[in-house]
Structures are given as C-alpha cells and as structure tokens.
Amino acid sequence: MLLLKNNIDRFRKTLHIDKKNPYHILHRLTHLWGNCDRTKRKILCTHILYVYSIGIFHVYYTDFGENASCCNIYTYTWIASLTYMMEYRNSINIKLNGSGPYIAGEPITGTLIFNNKLQQPITFKRIYVKFFGETIQHPQITISYQAVNPIHSRFFQQNVIIQGEESKFTLHNGIRTWSFTITPPKYLPSSINATSGQISIDYCIQATFVQSGILGMKLRHQHKIWLNPHSSTRVNLSNLPIEAENRNNKKAILSIILARGQLKRGNPFSFDIKLHNPKNDEIKHVSVHLVQKCTFSDNKKVSREFSISNIPDLSNFIGENYNETVQLKIPNILNIVPSYNEKKQADNDFEPPVSIEYVLKFKAIFRGFFKNFKVKFPVVLY
C-alpha cells in the first residue's frame, strides 16, 4: 500500500495534476500523456473509469515493468479520452425544419447545434452529417432471458461535410450552430415500422464530431425521421375495373368488382359485391382486409394484415342472392405505405432493399364446417 501511495503521488507530481479536480485529471491525461518519456511511461499507466451513477472517479494504477508497450499506453489513454468525451454526450442536438413526414427527392433542411456546457474548450478536426437508411430485423420476443440484438443492414448512406479536416477548430463554452441540407434520392422506399419478429425500414440523420488528436474520438447524435416515397416510384396498375371471384364446396359464389385498382391510404373506395348462395346457408360475416407483402433483399418475406371492415348487410345473412355497391375506407395507418417495386439503379450501387405489394382480401365466413372461402386480388397503394 505504501508503494502504491508513493507511485500515485509521484505520478501526480510528474503531470502536475490537481487531485481535487477530476476534470483536470482527464484533461492532463488526454493532452499530456504523450509528453512523458519512456521511463515515466513504464512506471505507471492510468485507467480512469468515471462512474456516472454515483459521480465518483475510480483511478487504478498498473506497473507494466520493463516491457511496457505503446499498445498499453494508447489503450489507457483511449479510455481516459473516452471518459472525457462522454461529458459532451448531451451537447449535440439536431433541429429539423418542419415536422415531417418528409418526401424522397425533396430537400430536408435543419440546424446542427453544439452546446459546450463545460468550462474547458474542446477541439474538433471534422464535423459531418450523415443521412442513412437501413433495414432492422427485430428479434422475436420470447420468455427466455437471453438478450438478442436487432440485426441492422444499411442500404443507403449520404454524407454532408460541415467542417473538413483542413481546418480544425476549438469550441469554447457556449452554443455553436451550423445549417445543413440533405436531399434523399427519389428512388428510396417508404419508412416502415415493425414490432417483434418483423423487419422495419428506418431513416436517420446522424451528426458526428471527430476530436483532434491521434485517437480521433467521436461524438454522435442521431435523429430518426419518417420518409414517404416520391411519386415517380409509384407502381402502375390499370385504372379499369378489376374482378375476382371464388366459391366453396356448397356452390356459394362470391364475386367482387373493384371500381379501380389504385387505392390511397385514408381515402374511400367502392366495389360491387355479388353473392349467390343456393343452399341458403347462414353467413356469419364477410370481412375485408388489406394484406401488405414485403419481400426484402435477402429474400425474407414479411406479411401484415390490416382489417378494413365487415360488410354490414352480410352479418348473419340468410338468403340466396345479394347484389350491392359498397363503399369502404382504407385505414389511415402509418404503416400502410405506398406500393414499391423499384429496380436497381444503373448509375449507382443502390440495391432496392424491399418490394412492397398489396392484396385486397374478402373472407366469407359461414356457419358450419368447410364452407368458408376467400376472394383476393392485387391492388396498388399510392
């Protein structure tokens, strides 16, 4: 213990560290460690771990003897620098103009804000803003206690340089702001939310500050946005009426004629429905659903089903024939995104991460066994 105490005092005197000021310890270690000669380096290396929960610095000293290497020194200096940089973790903010959703192909403008709340200045050699899109495979939630992390796969990235490496600068106490503009390409697909066991498409704007020095520690802050696709990626489908029908083993026939094959989220659509029920079997209900089918670039397929409504006149229906024009409304749900089937771009390396297709499904539910059946046909959401 006496040897340890002597070594600690010797180290503090060597670097002129004020032991009552933990920020001073970090500052001196980060900027002056490289000035120690080999004799001082091989005596002590310092590992500083800042425990935020109780706000105390724990300082450990290690003697590497005659074989002290630069690897040891850089490792411990990196830890000290990381702790120093973590003090700025809440200093960055991204403020976008407009609340979104944003549209692919149209500019997104905003302000990058850095608020240095500490007394000591900090020097950066590079600042940039990154816009990226990624698919995220969310793990299935189980009763197991084993943690499984989501799988991220980035399919697009765009950088905007705020401050280049040719002119490093120092930020003193106070607030500094920079304006930036990002224009997502027109060919990007829509954002998609996901729950456990599904795949989402996320877009983020991320700001990165790279500190000066050999280690080049980085501070990051990111802001998630919702992106809607550009109209040029709209999948074309004939606006002429489309028809589909199906029957069960009791010779009941359900025929649907849709006025047009292109639908829009939150808007009404109409269709003609014809039912022929020669056995007069009781129909419990006929429900209408919108099925979203996503096929991702790794051939993973995800289906989501959105309930639209039951057809009111066909609840507990007993009769031979039914023929009416019905109007329903596509739910205004954020995850009902436009259809997307963009091809690989010839002028860049962009690989479409997903294709999105829709099927309109009518489910006829009869009382009894082996009588239910479905009618479905493809539609386009825009």
Short mmCIF file of C-alpha atoms in Angstrom, two decimals:
data_model
loop_
_atom_site.label_atom_id
_atom_site.label_comp_id
_atom_site.label_asym_id
_atom_site.label_seq_id
_atom_site.Cartn_x
_atom_site.Cartn_y
_atom_site.Cartn_z
CA MET A 1 0.00 0.00 0.00
CA LEU A 2 2.87 2.35 0.83
CA LEU A 3 4.44 1.64 -2.58
CA LEU A 4 1.13 2.31 -4.32
CA LYS A 5 0.67 5.59 -2.46
CA ASN A 6 4.21 6.70 -3.37
CA ASN A 7 3.60 5.82 -7.03
CA ILE A 8 0.34 7.76 -7.06
CA ASP A 9 1.94 10.86 -5.59
CA ARG A 10 4.88 10.54 -7.96
CA PHE A 11 2.55 10.30 -10.96
CA ARG A 12 0.54 13.36 -9.94
CA LYS A 13 3.66 15.42 -9.46
CA THR A 14 5.03 14.25 -12.82
CA LEU A 15 1.99 15.52 -14.74
CA HIS A 16 1.20 18.43 -12.41
CA ILE A 17 -2.31 17.09 -11.75
CA ASP A 18 -4.65 18.70 -9.28
CA LYS A 19 -6.04 15.68 -7.39
CA LYS A 20 -9.08 17.65 -6.20
CA ASN A 21 -10.25 18.35 -9.74
CA PRO A 22 -11.25 15.16 -11.66
CA TYR A 23 -11.81 17.12 -14.90
CA HIS A 24 -8.25 18.34 -14.65
CA ILE A 25 -7.07 14.73 -14.36
CA LEU A 26 -8.84 13.86 -17.60
CA HIS A 27 -7.62 16.94 -19.39
CA ARG A 28 -4.00 16.41 -18.42
CA LEU A 29 -4.05 12.71 -19.21
CA THR A 30 -5.57 13.23 -22.63
CA HIS A 31 -3.25 16.02 -23.74
CA LEU A 32 0.00 15.48 -21.81
CA TRP A 33 0.44 11.72 -21.64
CA GLY A 34 2.29 11.72 -24.93
CA ASN A 35 4.89 14.09 -23.46
CA CYS A 36 6.06 11.53 -20.86
CA ASP A 37 9.39 9.90 -21.62
CA ARG A 38 9.78 6.13 -21.70
CA THR A 39 10.99 5.95 -18.10
CA LYS A 40 7.83 7.60 -16.82
CA ARG A 41 5.62 5.58 -19.11
CA LYS A 42 6.94 2.20 -17.98
CA ILE A 43 6.40 3.11 -14.33
CA LEU A 44 2.68 3.77 -14.46
CA CYS A 45 -0.29 3.60 -16.79
CA THR A 46 -3.56 5.01 -15.68
CA HIS A 47 -7.02 3.56 -16.13
CA ILE A 48 -9.76 6.02 -15.24
CA LEU A 49 -13.34 4.90 -15.09
CA TYR A 50 -15.94 7.52 -14.43
CA VAL A 51 -18.95 6.05 -12.64
CA TYR A 52 -21.88 8.32 -13.59
CA SER A 53 -24.38 6.69 -11.25
CA ILE A 54 -22.55 7.92 -8.13
CA GLY A 55 -20.38 10.61 -9.71
CA ILE A 56 -17.02 9.35 -8.43
CA PHE A 57 -13.73 8.85 -10.27
CA HIS A 58 -12.03 5.50 -9.69
CA VAL A 59 -8.35 5.63 -10.52
CA TYR A 60 -6.33 2.43 -10.90
CA TYR A 61 -2.57 2.32 -11.44
CA THR A 62 -0.74 -0.51 -13.17
CA ASP A 63 3.02 -1.20 -13.35
CA PHE A 64 3.95 -2.81 -16.69
CA GLY A 65 7.63 -3.12 -15.78
CA GLU A 66 10.41 -3.08 -18.34
CA ASN A 67 8.18 -4.42 -21.13
CA ALA A 68 5.68 -1.54 -21.17
CA SER A 69 4.49 -1.11 -24.75
CA CYS A 70 2.90 1.68 -26.71
CA CYS A 71 -0.19 -0.54 -27.01
CA ASN A 72 -0.70 -0.40 -23.25
CA ILE A 73 -0.20 3.34 -23.20
CA TYR A 74 -2.58 4.03 -26.11
CA THR A 75 -5.22 1.70 -24.63
CA TYR A 76 -5.31 3.51 -21.35
CA THR A 77 -5.08 6.91 -22.98
CA TRP A 78 -8.06 5.93 -25.15
CA ILE A 79 -10.08 5.07 -22.04
CA ALA A 80 -9.22 8.43 -20.49
CA SER A 81 -10.17 10.23 -23.72
CA LEU A 82 -13.44 8.31 -23.97
CA THR A 83 -14.38 9.30 -20.44
CA TYR A 84 -13.51 12.90 -21.23
CA MET A 85 -15.64 12.87 -24.37
CA MET A 86 -18.62 11.28 -22.61
CA GLU A 87 -19.06 14.52 -20.71
CA TYR A 88 -20.26 16.01 -24.02
CA ARG A 89 -22.75 13.23 -24.81
CA ASN A 90 -25.76 15.55 -24.34
CA SER A 91 -24.20 18.56 -26.05
CA ILE A 92 -25.34 17.81 -29.62
CA ASN A 93 -28.81 18.42 -31.00
CA ILE A 94 -30.37 18.26 -34.48
CA LYS A 95 -33.30 20.57 -35.19
CA LEU A 96 -35.10 19.97 -38.49
CA ASN A 97 -37.28 22.48 -40.31
CA GLY A 98 -40.75 21.01 -40.50
CA SER A 99 -42.22 18.16 -38.52
CA GLY A 100 -42.36 15.57 -41.32
CA PRO A 101 -43.12 13.15 -42.80
CA TYR A 102 -40.50 14.05 -45.40
CA ILE A 103 -40.60 13.03 -49.06
CA ALA A 104 -37.83 11.34 -51.03
CA GLY A 105 -36.38 13.70 -53.64
CA GLU A 106 -37.24 16.84 -51.67
CA PRO A 107 -34.67 18.77 -49.56
CA ILE A 108 -34.57 18.34 -45.78
CA THR A 109 -33.09 21.37 -44.03
CA GLY A 110 -32.07 21.74 -40.44
CA THR A 111 -29.65 23.12 -37.87
CA LEU A 112 -26.88 21.29 -36.06
CA ILE A 113 -26.38 22.62 -32.52
CA PHE A 114 -23.43 22.05 -30.18
CA ASN A 115 -23.73 23.34 -26.61
CA ASN A 116 -20.45 23.24 -24.68
CA LYS A 117 -21.63 23.34 -21.07
CA LEU A 118 -18.21 22.60 -19.58
CA GLN A 119 -15.58 25.18 -18.71
CA GLN A 120 -12.76 23.68 -20.75
CA PRO A 121 -12.72 24.03 -24.57
CA ILE A 122 -12.76 21.06 -26.92
CA THR A 123 -11.06 20.85 -30.32
CA PHE A 124 -12.52 19.02 -33.34
CA LYS A 125 -10.89 18.26 -36.66
CA ARG A 126 -14.00 17.21 -38.59
CA ILE A 127 -17.80 17.55 -38.38
CA TYR A 128 -20.23 15.88 -40.77
CA VAL A 129 -23.92 14.99 -41.04
CA LYS A 130 -24.90 11.57 -42.36
CA PHE A 131 -28.28 10.54 -43.77
CA PHE A 132 -28.77 6.79 -43.98
CA GLY A 133 -31.46 4.16 -44.46
CA GLU A 134 -31.37 0.67 -43.01
CA THR A 135 -33.48 -2.41 -42.56
CA ILE A 136 -33.75 -3.66 -38.99
CA GLN A 137 -34.76 -7.22 -38.22
CA HIS A 138 -36.36 -7.15 -34.79
CA PRO A 139 -35.96 -10.32 -32.69
CA GLN A 140 -38.97 -12.32 -31.64
CA ILE A 141 -39.80 -11.64 -28.00
CA THR A 142 -39.78 -14.89 -26.00
CA ILE A 143 -39.94 -15.86 -22.35
CA SER A 144 -36.21 -16.59 -22.48
CA TYR A 145 -33.92 -14.23 -20.60
CA GLN A 146 -31.34 -14.37 -23.37
CA ALA A 147 -30.95 -10.95 -24.99
CA VAL A 148 -30.98 -10.89 -28.81
CA ASN A 149 -29.98 -7.69 -30.57
CA PRO A 150 -31.73 -6.42 -33.71
CA ILE A 151 -29.89 -7.01 -37.00
CA HIS A 152 -29.13 -3.77 -38.87
CA SER A 153 -28.43 -3.74 -42.60
CA ARG A 154 -27.69 -0.37 -44.20
CA PHE A 155 -28.81 0.06 -47.81
CA PHE A 156 -28.16 3.78 -48.36
CA GLN A 157 -25.87 6.49 -46.99
CA GLN A 158 -25.23 10.14 -47.86
CA ASN A 159 -22.70 12.43 -46.13
CA VAL A 160 -22.71 16.22 -45.83
CA ILE A 161 -19.41 17.71 -44.64
CA ILE A 162 -19.92 20.57 -42.17
CA GLN A 163 -16.27 21.12 -41.25
CA GLY A 164 -13.41 19.48 -43.16
CA GLU A 165 -10.11 18.20 -41.80
CA GLU A 166 -8.17 21.07 -43.37
CA SER A 167 -9.27 23.49 -40.66
CA LYS A 168 -9.64 22.12 -37.15
CA PHE A 169 -11.14 24.47 -34.61
CA THR A 170 -11.89 24.78 -30.90
CA LEU A 171 -15.30 25.15 -29.31
CA HIS A 172 -15.30 27.18 -26.13
CA ASN A 173 -18.06 27.42 -23.54
CA GLY A 174 -21.35 28.33 -25.24
CA ILE A 175 -23.54 27.40 -28.22
CA ARG A 176 -22.43 26.98 -31.86
CA THR A 177 -24.79 26.25 -34.78
CA TRP A 178 -24.45 25.10 -38.41
CA SER A 179 -27.12 24.88 -41.13
CA PHE A 180 -27.29 21.84 -43.42
CA THR A 181 -29.39 20.47 -46.30
CA ILE A 182 -29.93 16.83 -47.24
CA THR A 183 -31.82 15.65 -50.34
CA PRO A 184 -32.82 11.96 -50.22
CA PRO A 185 -32.86 10.36 -53.70
CA LYS A 186 -36.23 9.86 -55.37
CA TYR A 187 -35.82 6.09 -55.61
CA LEU A 188 -35.83 5.37 -51.84
CA PRO A 189 -38.72 3.30 -50.37
CA SER A 190 -41.00 4.43 -47.58
CA SER A 191 -40.24 4.06 -43.89
CA ILE A 192 -41.90 1.04 -42.28
CA ASN A 193 -42.46 0.45 -38.58
CA ALA A 194 -42.17 -3.04 -37.14
CA THR A 195 -42.82 -4.99 -33.98
CA SER A 196 -41.30 -8.13 -32.52
CA GLY A 197 -40.23 -10.64 -35.16
CA GLN A 198 -40.74 -8.24 -38.08
CA ILE A 199 -38.49 -6.07 -40.26
CA SER A 200 -38.60 -2.28 -40.32
CA ILE A 201 -37.14 0.33 -42.66
CA ASP A 202 -35.68 3.26 -40.74
CA TYR A 203 -34.11 6.54 -41.86
CA CYS A 204 -31.86 8.61 -39.60
CA ILE A 205 -29.91 11.85 -39.74
CA GLN A 206 -26.74 11.47 -37.69
CA ALA A 207 -24.25 14.19 -36.69
CA THR A 208 -20.64 13.22 -35.92
CA PHE A 209 -17.94 15.34 -34.27
CA VAL A 210 -14.39 13.96 -34.58
CA GLN A 211 -11.98 15.16 -31.91
CA SER A 212 -8.46 16.27 -32.78
CA GLY A 213 -5.58 14.02 -31.79
CA ILE A 214 -4.18 10.63 -32.68
CA LEU A 215 -7.17 8.72 -31.32
CA GLY A 216 -9.81 10.85 -33.04
CA MET A 217 -12.60 10.15 -30.55
CA LYS A 218 -16.11 10.65 -31.97
CA LEU A 219 -19.27 12.20 -30.57
CA ARG A 220 -22.52 11.18 -32.30
CA HIS A 221 -26.16 12.14 -32.14
CA GLN A 222 -28.90 10.89 -34.44
CA HIS A 223 -32.46 11.87 -35.23
CA LYS A 224 -34.94 9.38 -36.71
CA ILE A 225 -37.29 10.62 -39.44
CA TRP A 226 -40.22 9.22 -41.39
CA LEU A 227 -39.73 9.21 -45.18
CA ASN A 228 -42.51 8.87 -47.76
CA PRO A 229 -41.62 7.75 -51.31
CA HIS A 230 -41.52 10.03 -54.33
CA SER A 231 -44.44 9.84 -56.76
CA SER A 232 -42.11 8.64 -59.53
CA THR A 233 -41.74 5.27 -57.74
CA ARG A 234 -45.49 4.64 -57.93
CA VAL A 235 -46.33 1.18 -59.24
CA ASN A 236 -48.62 1.36 -62.25
CA LEU A 237 -51.81 -0.66 -62.41
CA SER A 238 -54.73 -0.24 -64.76
CA ASN A 239 -57.46 2.07 -63.51
CA LEU A 240 -60.03 -0.09 -65.27
CA PRO A 241 -62.39 -2.11 -63.03
CA ILE A 242 -60.91 -5.41 -61.88
CA GLU A 243 -62.90 -8.51 -60.98
CA ALA A 244 -62.29 -11.64 -58.93
CA GLU A 245 -64.50 -14.45 -57.65
CA ASN A 246 -64.34 -17.70 -55.73
CA ARG A 247 -66.70 -20.43 -54.49
CA ASN A 248 -66.98 -23.04 -51.75
CA ASN A 249 -67.96 -26.72 -51.89
CA LYS A 250 -71.62 -25.81 -51.38
CA LYS A 251 -71.60 -23.88 -54.67
CA ALA A 252 -71.83 -20.48 -52.96
CA ILE A 253 -70.17 -17.88 -55.18
CA LEU A 254 -68.76 -14.51 -54.11
CA SER A 255 -67.85 -12.06 -56.90
CA ILE A 256 -66.15 -8.68 -56.37
CA ILE A 257 -65.77 -5.93 -58.98
CA LEU A 258 -63.46 -3.16 -57.82
CA ALA A 259 -64.02 0.21 -59.49
CA ARG A 260 -60.28 0.89 -59.79
CA GLY A 261 -57.13 -0.96 -58.76
CA GLN A 262 -55.31 2.03 -57.28
CA LEU A 263 -56.16 2.89 -53.67
CA LYS A 264 -54.93 5.56 -51.27
CA ARG A 265 -54.47 5.42 -47.52
CA GLY A 266 -57.24 7.23 -45.67
CA ASN A 267 -59.45 7.50 -48.79
CA PRO A 268 -62.73 5.69 -49.62
CA PHE A 269 -63.05 3.09 -52.36
CA SER A 270 -66.11 1.40 -53.82
CA PHE A 271 -66.83 -2.06 -55.23
CA ASP A 272 -69.73 -4.18 -56.43
CA ILE A 273 -70.34 -7.35 -54.47
CA LYS A 274 -72.43 -10.24 -55.76
CA LEU A 275 -73.27 -13.26 -53.65
CA HIS A 276 -75.03 -16.38 -54.88
CA ASN A 277 -75.96 -18.72 -52.02
CA PRO A 278 -78.12 -21.51 -53.48
CA LYS A 279 -78.27 -23.56 -50.26
CA ASN A 280 -79.34 -20.55 -48.17
CA ASP A 281 -76.54 -21.27 -45.71
CA GLU A 282 -76.19 -18.71 -42.94
CA ILE A 283 -73.29 -16.30 -43.49
CA LYS A 284 -71.85 -15.06 -40.20
CA HIS A 285 -70.00 -12.18 -41.90
CA VAL A 286 -67.94 -11.09 -44.90
CA SER A 287 -64.83 -9.17 -43.81
CA VAL A 288 -62.48 -7.05 -45.92
CA HIS A 289 -58.74 -6.96 -45.28
CA LEU A 290 -55.70 -5.32 -46.85
CA VAL A 291 -52.62 -7.57 -46.90
CA GLN A 292 -49.18 -5.99 -47.20
CA LYS A 293 -46.44 -8.27 -48.56
CA CYS A 294 -42.83 -7.12 -48.15
CA THR A 295 -40.00 -9.02 -49.79
CA PHE A 296 -36.57 -7.88 -48.60
CA SER A 297 -33.29 -8.10 -50.49
CA ASP A 298 -32.19 -11.19 -48.54
CA ASN A 299 -35.44 -12.93 -49.65
CA LYS A 300 -37.03 -12.61 -46.22
CA LYS A 301 -40.78 -12.14 -46.55
CA VAL A 302 -43.00 -10.31 -44.09
CA SER A 303 -46.79 -10.06 -44.33
CA ARG A 304 -49.03 -7.69 -42.40
CA GLU A 305 -52.81 -7.77 -42.48
CA PHE A 306 -54.89 -4.65 -41.85
CA SER A 307 -58.57 -5.06 -41.12
CA ILE A 308 -60.79 -2.64 -43.08
CA SER A 309 -64.35 -3.55 -42.13
CA ASN A 310 -67.14 -6.09 -42.25
CA ILE A 311 -69.85 -5.63 -44.87
CA PRO A 312 -72.81 -4.58 -42.69
CA ASP A 313 -75.62 -6.16 -44.73
CA LEU A 314 -73.93 -9.59 -44.74
CA SER A 315 -73.75 -10.11 -40.97
CA ASN A 316 -75.85 -13.20 -40.08
CA PHE A 317 -77.21 -13.18 -43.63
CA ILE A 318 -79.57 -15.91 -44.81
CA GLY A 319 -80.64 -15.66 -48.41
CA GLU A 320 -79.97 -16.86 -51.93
CA ASN A 321 -78.71 -13.67 -53.60
CA TYR A 322 -77.14 -10.39 -52.64
CA ASN A 323 -76.05 -7.67 -55.08
CA GLU A 324 -74.97 -4.22 -53.89
CA THR A 325 -72.41 -1.44 -54.35
CA VAL A 326 -70.46 -0.89 -51.15
CA GLN A 327 -68.10 1.93 -50.17
CA LEU A 328 -65.39 1.41 -47.53
CA LYS A 329 -62.31 3.34 -46.48
CA ILE A 330 -58.63 2.36 -46.39
CA PRO A 331 -57.44 2.87 -42.78
CA ASN A 332 -55.22 5.89 -42.20
CA ILE A 333 -52.47 3.82 -40.59
CA LEU A 334 -48.84 4.97 -40.90
CA ASN A 335 -47.59 1.51 -41.86
CA ILE A 336 -49.89 1.34 -44.89
CA VAL A 337 -47.19 2.78 -47.13
CA PRO A 338 -47.29 3.10 -50.94
CA SER A 339 -46.54 0.11 -53.13
CA TYR A 340 -42.87 -0.07 -54.12
CA ASN A 341 -41.09 -2.17 -56.73
CA GLU A 342 -38.11 -0.07 -57.75
CA LYS A 343 -35.36 -1.67 -59.84
CA LYS A 344 -31.63 -1.48 -59.24
CA GLN A 345 -30.24 1.91 -60.27
CA ALA A 346 -27.94 1.81 -63.30
CA ASP A 347 -25.98 4.95 -62.35
CA ASN A 348 -25.07 3.95 -58.77
CA ASP A 349 -24.70 0.99 -56.43
CA PHE A 350 -28.13 1.34 -54.85
CA GLU A 351 -29.80 -2.02 -54.33
CA PRO A 352 -33.53 -1.71 -53.50
CA PRO A 353 -33.91 -3.17 -50.00
CA VAL A 354 -37.55 -4.21 -50.39
CA SER A 355 -40.52 -4.64 -52.69
CA ILE A 356 -43.96 -3.82 -51.27
CA GLU A 357 -47.13 -5.31 -52.73
CA TYR A 358 -50.76 -5.37 -51.60
CA VAL A 359 -53.65 -7.78 -51.87
CA LEU A 360 -57.28 -6.92 -51.12
CA LYS A 361 -58.88 -9.92 -49.42
CA PHE A 362 -62.57 -10.71 -48.80
CA LYS A 363 -63.27 -13.51 -46.29
CA ALA A 364 -66.71 -15.15 -46.33
CA ILE A 365 -67.36 -16.91 -43.01
CA PHE A 366 -70.27 -19.36 -42.94
CA ARG A 367 -71.89 -21.12 -40.02
CA GLY A 368 -70.76 -24.73 -40.09
CA PHE A 369 -67.67 -26.58 -41.24
CA PHE A 370 -65.70 -26.46 -44.52
CA LYS A 371 -67.78 -23.66 -46.02
CA ASN A 372 -65.52 -20.61 -45.61
CA PHE A 373 -63.62 -19.22 -48.57
CA LYS A 374 -61.74 -16.10 -49.73
CA VAL A 375 -61.67 -13.79 -52.70
CA LYS A 376 -58.48 -11.78 -53.24
CA PHE A 377 -56.76 -9.77 -55.95
CA PRO A 378 -53.76 -7.43 -56.20
CA VAL A 379 -54.14 -3.69 -55.73
CA VAL A 380 -51.75 -0.74 -55.67
CA LEU A 381 -51.45 1.72 -52.79
CA TYR A 382 -50.21 5.23 -53.59
#
